[in-house]
CSV table of C-alpha atoms in Angstrom, one decimal:
chain,number,residue,atom,x,y,z
B,19,MET,CA,-5.9,-12.2,9.6
B,20,HIS,CA,-7.7,-11.7,6.3
B,21,SER,CA,-6.3,-10.0,3.2
B,22,VAL,CA,-8.7,-7.1,3.6
B,23,ASP,CA,-7.5,-6.4,7.2
B,24,VAL,CA,-3.8,-6.6,6.2
B,25,LEU,CA,-4.6,-4.4,3.2
B,26,GLU,CA,-6.2,-1.7,5.4
B,27,GLU,CA,-3.2,-1.9,7.8
B,28,ALA,CA,-0.8,-1.5,4.9
B,29,ILE,CA,-2.6,1.5,3.6
B,30,GLU,CA,-2.7,3.1,7.0
B,31,LEU,CA,1.1,2.5,7.3
B,32,ALA,CA,1.6,4.1,3.9
B,33,GLU,CA,-0.4,7.1,4.9
B,34,ALA,CA,1.4,7.4,8.2
B,35,SER,CA,4.7,7.3,6.2
B,36,GLY,CA,3.7,10.3,4.0
B,37,PHE,CA,2.0,8.6,1.0
B,38,GLU,CA,-1.2,10.0,-0.5
B,39,VAL,CA,-3.2,6.9,-1.2
B,40,ARG,CA,-5.6,6.9,-4.2
B,41,ARG,CA,-8.0,4.0,-4.6
B,42,GLU,CA,-9.3,4.0,-8.1
B,43,PHE,CA,-10.4,1.8,-10.9
B,44,LEU,CA,-7.3,1.9,-13.1
B,45,GLY,CA,-8.4,-0.4,-16.0
B,46,GLU,CA,-5.3,-1.1,-18.1
B,47,SER,CA,-3.0,1.0,-16.0
B,48,ALA,CA,-1.0,-0.7,-13.2
B,49,GLY,CA,-1.2,0.5,-9.6
B,50,GLY,CA,1.9,1.4,-7.6
B,51,ALA,CA,3.9,4.2,-6.2
B,52,CYS,CA,5.4,7.3,-7.8
B,53,ARG,CA,6.9,10.5,-6.6
B,54,ILE,CA,5.6,13.8,-8.0
B,55,ALA,CA,7.0,17.1,-6.9
B,56,GLY,CA,8.6,15.5,-3.9
B,57,LYS,CA,5.4,13.8,-2.7
B,58,TRP,CA,4.8,10.1,-2.7
B,59,LEU,CA,1.5,8.9,-4.4
B,60,LEU,CA,0.3,5.3,-4.1
B,61,PHE,CA,-2.3,4.2,-6.6
B,62,VAL,CA,-4.3,1.1,-5.7
B,63,ASP,CA,-6.5,-0.6,-8.3
B,64,GLN,CA,-10.0,-1.1,-6.9
B,65,SER,CA,-10.9,-3.5,-9.7
B,66,LEU,CA,-8.5,-6.2,-8.3
B,67,PRO,CA,-9.3,-8.6,-5.4
B,68,ALA,CA,-8.1,-7.5,-2.0
B,69,SER,CA,-5.2,-10.0,-2.1
B,70,GLU,CA,-3.8,-8.5,-5.3
B,71,GLN,CA,-4.3,-5.0,-4.0
B,72,LEU,CA,-2.3,-6.0,-1.0
B,73,LEU,CA,0.5,-7.2,-3.2
B,74,GLN,CA,0.5,-3.8,-5.1
B,75,VAL,CA,0.7,-1.9,-1.8
B,76,VAL,CA,3.4,-4.1,-0.2
B,77,SER,CA,5.5,-4.0,-3.4
B,78,ALA,CA,5.2,-0.2,-3.6
B,79,LEU,CA,6.1,0.2,0.1
B,80,ARG,CA,9.1,-2.1,-0.2
B,81,THR,CA,10.5,-0.5,-3.3
B,82,SER,CA,10.0,3.1,-2.1
B,83,GLY,CA,12.5,2.7,0.7
B,84,VAL,CA,10.6,5.2,2.9
B,85,VAL,CA,8.3,2.9,4.9
B,86,TYR,CA,9.4,1.0,7.9
B,87,PRO,CA,7.2,-1.2,10.1
B,88,GLN,CA,6.1,0.5,13.3
B,89,ALA,CA,5.8,-1.0,16.8
B,90,LEU,CA,2.2,-1.8,16.3
B,91,THR,CA,2.5,-3.3,12.8
B,92,SER,CA,1.1,-6.8,12.7
B,93,PRO,CA,3.4,-9.8,12.3
B,94,VAL,CA,1.7,-10.7,9.1
B,95,LEU,CA,2.4,-7.3,7.5
B,96,ARG,CA,5.9,-7.3,9.0
B,97,SER,CA,6.7,-10.5,7.2
B,98,LEU,CA,5.3,-9.2,3.9
B,99,LEU,CA,7.4,-6.1,4.1
B,100,GLY,CA,10.4,-8.2,5.2
């Protein structure tokens, strides 16, 4: 499974878990998750390669504590969320 495929799966999991995902060119700012007015936002830096975007998303999902792998989550993504 390629990084792009796992990235898309991770983003879909985030959205299914209640995150609003924003894909933007962030420049000097780091991507990641934050909570504003009770709503989770996940910023993904489009200027990075897919493998680094995947690391941003997985890190945000792990640290938020609100995302759990689902029955259809691939073994690759499950291991990253570990």
